[in-house]
Coordinates of C-alpha atoms and ligand atoms in Angstrom, one line a residue:
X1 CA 235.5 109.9 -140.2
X2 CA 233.9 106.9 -137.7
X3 CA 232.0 104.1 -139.1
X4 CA 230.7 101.6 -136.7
X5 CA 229.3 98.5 -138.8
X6 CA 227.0 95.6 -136.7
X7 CA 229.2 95.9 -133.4
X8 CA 227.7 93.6 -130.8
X9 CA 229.4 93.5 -127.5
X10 CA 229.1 90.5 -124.7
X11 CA 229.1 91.2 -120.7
X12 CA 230.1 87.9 -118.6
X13 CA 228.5 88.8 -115.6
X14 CA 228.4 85.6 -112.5
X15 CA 224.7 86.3 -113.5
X16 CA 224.7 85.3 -117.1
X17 CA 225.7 87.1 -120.3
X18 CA 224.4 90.2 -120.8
X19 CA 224.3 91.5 -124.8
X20 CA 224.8 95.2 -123.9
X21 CA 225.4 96.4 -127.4
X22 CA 223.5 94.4 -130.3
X23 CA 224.3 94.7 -133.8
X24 CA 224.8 98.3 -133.8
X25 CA 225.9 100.7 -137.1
X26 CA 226.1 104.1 -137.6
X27 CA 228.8 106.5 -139.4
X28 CA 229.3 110.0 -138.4
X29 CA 231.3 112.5 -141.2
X30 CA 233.9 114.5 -140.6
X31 CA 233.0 118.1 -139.0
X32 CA 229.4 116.6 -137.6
X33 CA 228.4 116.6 -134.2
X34 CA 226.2 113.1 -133.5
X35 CA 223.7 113.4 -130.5
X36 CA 223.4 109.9 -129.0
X37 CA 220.3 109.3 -127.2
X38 CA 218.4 106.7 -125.1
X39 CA 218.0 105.5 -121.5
X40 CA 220.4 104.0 -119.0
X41 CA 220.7 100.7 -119.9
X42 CA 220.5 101.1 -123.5
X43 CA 224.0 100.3 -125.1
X44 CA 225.2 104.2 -125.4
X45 CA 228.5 104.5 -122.9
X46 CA 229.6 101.1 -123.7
X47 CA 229.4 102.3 -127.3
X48 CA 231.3 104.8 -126.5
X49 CA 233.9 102.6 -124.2
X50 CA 234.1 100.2 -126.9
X51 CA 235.0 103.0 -129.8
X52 CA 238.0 103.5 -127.4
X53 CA 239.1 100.1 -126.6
X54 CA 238.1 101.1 -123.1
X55 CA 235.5 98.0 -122.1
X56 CA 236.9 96.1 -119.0
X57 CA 238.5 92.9 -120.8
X58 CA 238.2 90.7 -117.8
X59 CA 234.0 90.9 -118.4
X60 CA 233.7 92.8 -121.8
X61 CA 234.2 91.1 -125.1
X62 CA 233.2 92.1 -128.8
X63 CA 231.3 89.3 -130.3
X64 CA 231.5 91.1 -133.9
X65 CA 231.7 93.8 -135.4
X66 CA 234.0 96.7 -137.0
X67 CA 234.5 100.1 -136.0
X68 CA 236.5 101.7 -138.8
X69 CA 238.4 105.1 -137.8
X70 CA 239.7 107.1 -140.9
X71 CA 239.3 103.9 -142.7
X72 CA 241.3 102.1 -139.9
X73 CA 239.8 99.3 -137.8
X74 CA 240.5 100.0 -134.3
X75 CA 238.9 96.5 -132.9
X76 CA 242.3 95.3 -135.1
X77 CA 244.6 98.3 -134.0
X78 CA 248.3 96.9 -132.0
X79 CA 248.5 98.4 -128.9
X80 CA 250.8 100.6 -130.3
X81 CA 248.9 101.8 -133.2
X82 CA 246.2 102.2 -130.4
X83 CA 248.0 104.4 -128.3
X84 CA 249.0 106.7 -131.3
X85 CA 245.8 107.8 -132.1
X86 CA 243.8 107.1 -128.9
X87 CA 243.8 110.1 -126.6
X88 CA 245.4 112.1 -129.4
X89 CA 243.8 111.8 -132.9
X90 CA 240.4 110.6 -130.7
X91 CA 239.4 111.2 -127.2
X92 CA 237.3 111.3 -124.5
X93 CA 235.1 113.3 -122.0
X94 CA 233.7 111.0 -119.2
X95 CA 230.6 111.2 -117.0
X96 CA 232.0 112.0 -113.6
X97 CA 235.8 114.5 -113.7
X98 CA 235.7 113.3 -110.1
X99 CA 236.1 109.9 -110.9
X100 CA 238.2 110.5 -114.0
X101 CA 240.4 112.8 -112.5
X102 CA 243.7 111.5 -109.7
X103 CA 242.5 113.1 -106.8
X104 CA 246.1 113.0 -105.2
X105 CA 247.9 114.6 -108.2
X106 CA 247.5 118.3 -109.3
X107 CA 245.6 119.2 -112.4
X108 CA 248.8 121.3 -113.5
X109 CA 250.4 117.7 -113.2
X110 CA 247.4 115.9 -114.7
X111 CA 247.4 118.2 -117.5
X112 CA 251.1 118.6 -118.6
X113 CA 251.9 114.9 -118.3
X114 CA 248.4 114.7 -120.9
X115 CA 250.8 117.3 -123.2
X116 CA 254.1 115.4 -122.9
X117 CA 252.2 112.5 -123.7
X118 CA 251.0 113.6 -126.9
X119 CA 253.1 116.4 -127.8
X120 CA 257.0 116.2 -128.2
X121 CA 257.8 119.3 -125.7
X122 CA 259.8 119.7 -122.7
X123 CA 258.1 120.3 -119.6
X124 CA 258.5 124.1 -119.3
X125 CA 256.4 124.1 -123.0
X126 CA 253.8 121.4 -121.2
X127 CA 253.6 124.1 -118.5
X128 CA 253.0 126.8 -120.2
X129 CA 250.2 124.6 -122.6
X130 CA 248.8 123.7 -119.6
X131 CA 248.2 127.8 -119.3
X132 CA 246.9 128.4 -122.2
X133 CA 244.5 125.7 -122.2
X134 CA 243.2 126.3 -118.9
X135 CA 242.5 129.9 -119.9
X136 CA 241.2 128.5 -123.0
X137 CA 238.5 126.4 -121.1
X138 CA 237.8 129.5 -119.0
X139 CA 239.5 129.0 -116.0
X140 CA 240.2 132.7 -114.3
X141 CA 243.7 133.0 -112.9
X142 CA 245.2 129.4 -115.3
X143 CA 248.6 129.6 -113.8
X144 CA 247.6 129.8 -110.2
X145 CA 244.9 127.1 -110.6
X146 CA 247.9 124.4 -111.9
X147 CA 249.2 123.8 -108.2
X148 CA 244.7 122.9 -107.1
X149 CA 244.1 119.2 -106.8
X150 CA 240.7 118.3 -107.8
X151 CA 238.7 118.9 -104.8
X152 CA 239.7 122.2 -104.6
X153 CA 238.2 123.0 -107.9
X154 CA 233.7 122.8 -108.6
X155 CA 231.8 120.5 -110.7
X156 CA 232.1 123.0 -113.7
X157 CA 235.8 123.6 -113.4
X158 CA 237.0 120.0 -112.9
X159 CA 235.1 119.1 -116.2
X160 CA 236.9 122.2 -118.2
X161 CA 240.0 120.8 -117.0
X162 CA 238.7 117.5 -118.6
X163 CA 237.6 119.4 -121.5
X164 CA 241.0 120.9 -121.6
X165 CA 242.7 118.0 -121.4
X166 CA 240.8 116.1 -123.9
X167 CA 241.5 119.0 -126.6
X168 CA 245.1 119.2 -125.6
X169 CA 246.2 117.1 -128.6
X170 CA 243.4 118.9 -131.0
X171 CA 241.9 115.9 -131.3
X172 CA 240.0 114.7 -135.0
X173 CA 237.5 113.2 -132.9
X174 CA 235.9 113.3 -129.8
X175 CA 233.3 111.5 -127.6
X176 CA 232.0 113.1 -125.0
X177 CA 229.4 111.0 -122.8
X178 CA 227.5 112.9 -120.7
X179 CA 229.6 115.8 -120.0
X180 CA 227.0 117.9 -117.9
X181 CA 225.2 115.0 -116.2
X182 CA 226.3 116.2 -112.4
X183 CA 226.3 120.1 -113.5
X184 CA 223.4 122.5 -112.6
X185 CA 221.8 124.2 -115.9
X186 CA 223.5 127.4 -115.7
X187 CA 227.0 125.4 -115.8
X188 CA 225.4 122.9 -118.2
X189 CA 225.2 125.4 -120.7
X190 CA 228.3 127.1 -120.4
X191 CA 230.0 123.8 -120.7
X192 CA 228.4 123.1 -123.9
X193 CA 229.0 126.2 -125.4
X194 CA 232.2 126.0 -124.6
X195 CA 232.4 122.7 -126.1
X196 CA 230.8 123.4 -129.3
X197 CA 233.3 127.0 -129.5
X198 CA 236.6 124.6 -129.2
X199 CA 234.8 122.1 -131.7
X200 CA 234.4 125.3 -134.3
X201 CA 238.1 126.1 -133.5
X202 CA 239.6 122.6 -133.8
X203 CA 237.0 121.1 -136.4
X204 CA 237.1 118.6 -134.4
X205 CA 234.2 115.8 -135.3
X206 CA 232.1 115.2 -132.0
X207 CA 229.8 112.2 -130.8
X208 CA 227.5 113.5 -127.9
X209 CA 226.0 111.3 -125.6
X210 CA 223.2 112.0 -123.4
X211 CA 219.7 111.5 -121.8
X212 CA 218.6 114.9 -122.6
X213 CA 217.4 115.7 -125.6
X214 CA 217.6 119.5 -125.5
X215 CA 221.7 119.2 -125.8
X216 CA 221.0 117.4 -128.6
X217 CA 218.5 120.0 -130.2
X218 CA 221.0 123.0 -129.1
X219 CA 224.2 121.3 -130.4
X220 CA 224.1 117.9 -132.4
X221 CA 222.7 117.9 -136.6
X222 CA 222.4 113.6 -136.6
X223 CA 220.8 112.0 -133.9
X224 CA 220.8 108.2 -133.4
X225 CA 218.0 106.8 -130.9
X226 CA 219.1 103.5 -128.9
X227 CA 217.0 101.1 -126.5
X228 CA 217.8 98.1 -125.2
X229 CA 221.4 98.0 -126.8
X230 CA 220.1 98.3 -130.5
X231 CA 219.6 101.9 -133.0
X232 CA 216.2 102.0 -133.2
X233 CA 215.9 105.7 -134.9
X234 CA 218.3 108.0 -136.7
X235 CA 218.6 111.1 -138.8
X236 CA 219.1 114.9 -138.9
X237 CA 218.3 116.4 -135.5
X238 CA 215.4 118.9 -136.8
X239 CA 213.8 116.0 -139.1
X240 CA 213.9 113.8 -136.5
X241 CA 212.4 116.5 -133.9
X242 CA 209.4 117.7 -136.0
X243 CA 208.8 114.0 -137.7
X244 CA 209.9 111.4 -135.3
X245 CA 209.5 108.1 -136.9
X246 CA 209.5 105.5 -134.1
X247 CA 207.1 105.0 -131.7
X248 CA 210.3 105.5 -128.8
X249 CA 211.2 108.6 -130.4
X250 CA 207.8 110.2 -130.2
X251 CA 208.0 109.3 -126.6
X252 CA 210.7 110.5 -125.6
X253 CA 209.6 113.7 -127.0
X254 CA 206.3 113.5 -125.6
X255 CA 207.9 113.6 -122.6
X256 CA 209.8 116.8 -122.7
X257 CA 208.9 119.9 -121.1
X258 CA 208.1 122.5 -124.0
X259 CA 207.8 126.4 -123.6
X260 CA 205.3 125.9 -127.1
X261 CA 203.1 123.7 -124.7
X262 CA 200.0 125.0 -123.3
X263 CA 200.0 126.2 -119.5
X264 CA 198.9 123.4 -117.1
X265 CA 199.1 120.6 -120.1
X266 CA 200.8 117.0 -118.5
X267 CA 204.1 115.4 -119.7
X268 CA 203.2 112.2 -120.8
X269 CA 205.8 110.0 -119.9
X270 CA 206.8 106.8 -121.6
X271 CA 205.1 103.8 -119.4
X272 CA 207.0 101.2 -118.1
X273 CA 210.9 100.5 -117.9
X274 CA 213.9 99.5 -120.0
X275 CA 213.9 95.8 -120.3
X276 CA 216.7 94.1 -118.0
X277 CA 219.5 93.3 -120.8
X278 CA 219.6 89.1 -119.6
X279 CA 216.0 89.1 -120.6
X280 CA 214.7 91.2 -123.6
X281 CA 211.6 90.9 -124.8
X282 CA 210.7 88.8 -128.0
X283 CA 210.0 90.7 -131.2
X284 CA 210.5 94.7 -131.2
X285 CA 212.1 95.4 -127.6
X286 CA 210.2 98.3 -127.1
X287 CA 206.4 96.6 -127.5
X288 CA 205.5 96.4 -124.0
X289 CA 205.8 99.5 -123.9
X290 CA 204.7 101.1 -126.9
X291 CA 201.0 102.5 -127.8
X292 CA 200.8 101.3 -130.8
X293 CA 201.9 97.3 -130.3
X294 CA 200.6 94.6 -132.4
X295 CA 200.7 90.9 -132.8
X296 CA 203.3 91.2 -135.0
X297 CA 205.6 93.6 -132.7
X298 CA 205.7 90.6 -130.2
X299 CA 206.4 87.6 -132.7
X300 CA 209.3 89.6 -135.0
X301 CA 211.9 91.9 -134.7
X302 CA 211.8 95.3 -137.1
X303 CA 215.0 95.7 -139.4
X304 CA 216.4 99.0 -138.7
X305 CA 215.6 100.2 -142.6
X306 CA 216.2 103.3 -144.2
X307 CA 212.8 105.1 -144.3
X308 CA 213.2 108.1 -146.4
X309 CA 216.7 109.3 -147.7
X310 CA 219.2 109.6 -144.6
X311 CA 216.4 108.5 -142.0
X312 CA 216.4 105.1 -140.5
X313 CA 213.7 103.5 -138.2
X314 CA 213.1 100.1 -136.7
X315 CA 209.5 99.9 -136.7
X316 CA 206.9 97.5 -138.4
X317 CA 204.9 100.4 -139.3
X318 CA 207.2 103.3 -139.8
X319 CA 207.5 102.8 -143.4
X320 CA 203.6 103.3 -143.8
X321 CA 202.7 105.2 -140.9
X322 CA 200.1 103.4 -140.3
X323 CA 199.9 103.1 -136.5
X324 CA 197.2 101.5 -134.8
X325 CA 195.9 101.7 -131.0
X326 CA 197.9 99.1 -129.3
X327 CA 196.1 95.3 -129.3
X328 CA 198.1 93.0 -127.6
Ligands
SF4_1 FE1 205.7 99.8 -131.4 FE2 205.5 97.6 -133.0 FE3 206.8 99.7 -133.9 FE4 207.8 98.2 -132.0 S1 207.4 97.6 -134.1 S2 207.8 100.4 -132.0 S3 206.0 97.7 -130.8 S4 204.6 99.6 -133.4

């Protein structure tokens, strides 16, 4: 369905130029749901804004790459061929609905001219879409909640309508990046069951971005690991869970709360911070940080290399496993 070979995206910032996304491939299949995982900072939403041709083109520029969509290059699409398929054949759930939806234009609006757009109805049809999706997405009382603007509506509700939205044109694939991030738990998982229910009904192919790693665990079967704008782990999610193979990986685990950990044990968080993109570290990106770093980690970067079958690591030593206390 999606396969993203070596893309490498370029920020011109007053600042300097800031490699955001480095050399990055992955493939997702059709029906899959891809967790993408890492910190801020590490390459995943402008991933994401770059499989949509969304990066702001006054800063952001792709230095290289291909991202091939049903066999289709999209960084090569017309803008015509573009707006076919984007927003109806592949769309998008953002961080913030706030921010995503028009706060001076009703969601009824919002929605229906998202229908027309995509759809070849008149508006009464759009309208009455606009219904069903909204009582889709679990909106009580859809046709009175058309006339709301956006602040009338929660957290929870403004991202069903995006949800809604989003699936109006039953899309083949979809990206949603971060979709709970300003939701509290309860609404969290709601959203993503409702997410993963309309996936099931569609088939619709999903790439999951997040920070937390128990959406991943409930809802993704590949994860891909990023830091510092480059894959640095991927794999099925439960391999990948019980037999991390990088270093960052284990971390980021280790750092989880677990109800299978003993009462009173400590997290043990990953020390340090993300390096600042204008200045990565030599070598492996993660070895100031990591437990294990060597001489080598500083001097030369790890290929990202296939492991075992289907699992891919960039790690000196994750071929071997032979991990050493850290001596630099
Ligand atoms: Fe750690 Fe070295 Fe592996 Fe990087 S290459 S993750 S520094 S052991």
């Amino acid at each position: 369905m999606l396969e993203v070979k070596d893309l490498t995206v370029d920020f011109h910032l007053l600042s300097g130029n800031l490699r955001a996304v480095d050399e990055v491939s992955f493939s997702v299949e059709k029906g899959e749901t891809l967790g993408v995982v890492g910190e801020s900072g590490s390459g995943k939403s402008v991933t994401a804004l770059t499989l949509m041709r969304l990066l702001p083109f006054s800063i952001g520029k792709v230095v290289k790459g291909e991202i091939l969509f049903k066999g289709e290059d999209i960084l090569k699409m017309s803008d015509k061929d573009l707006r076919s398929i984007r927003g109806n054949r592949l769309a998008m759930i953002f961080q913030d609905p706030m921010a995503s939806l028009n706060p001076v234009l009703t969601i009824g609006f919002q929605l229906t001219e998202a229908i027309k757009t995509h759809n070849r109805v008149t508006r009464k049809e759009a309208k009455e879409k606009a219904v069903e999706l909204l009582a889709q997405v679990g909106i009580p009382n859809p046709c009175n909640r058309l006339s709301d603007y956006p602040h009338q509506l929660s957290g929870g509700m403004r991202q069903r309508v995006m949800i809604a939205m989003a699936l109006s044109s039953k899309p083949d694939f979809l990206i949603a990046d971060e979709p709970t991030t300003a939701l509290d738990v309860t609404v969290e998982a709601e959203i993503l069951e409702l997410l993963m229910k309309l996936k099931e009904k569609y088939r619709t192919t999903v790439m999951l971005i997040t920070h937390n790693l128990g959406i991943v665990a409930r809802t993704a079967s590949f994860i891909l690991v990023m830091y510092a704008g480059r894959t640095y782990e991927y794999g099925p999610v439960d391999e990948v869970f019980y037999h991390p193979l990088h270093p960052y990986t284990q971390g980021l685990l280790n750092s989880l709360t677990r109800i299978d950990k003993k009462r009173g044990g400590r997290l043990k968080p990953i020390l340090g911070s993300p390096p600042s993109m204008t200045n990565v570290p030599s070598g492996c990106r993660f070895h100031p940080r990591c437990n294990y770093a060597q001489k080598i980690c500083r001097e030369e970067e790890p290929w990202f290399e296939e492991v075992t079958k289907g699992r891919f690591s960039r790690c000196h030593f994750s071929r071997d496993g032979n991990f050493k206390a850290r001596s630099i």
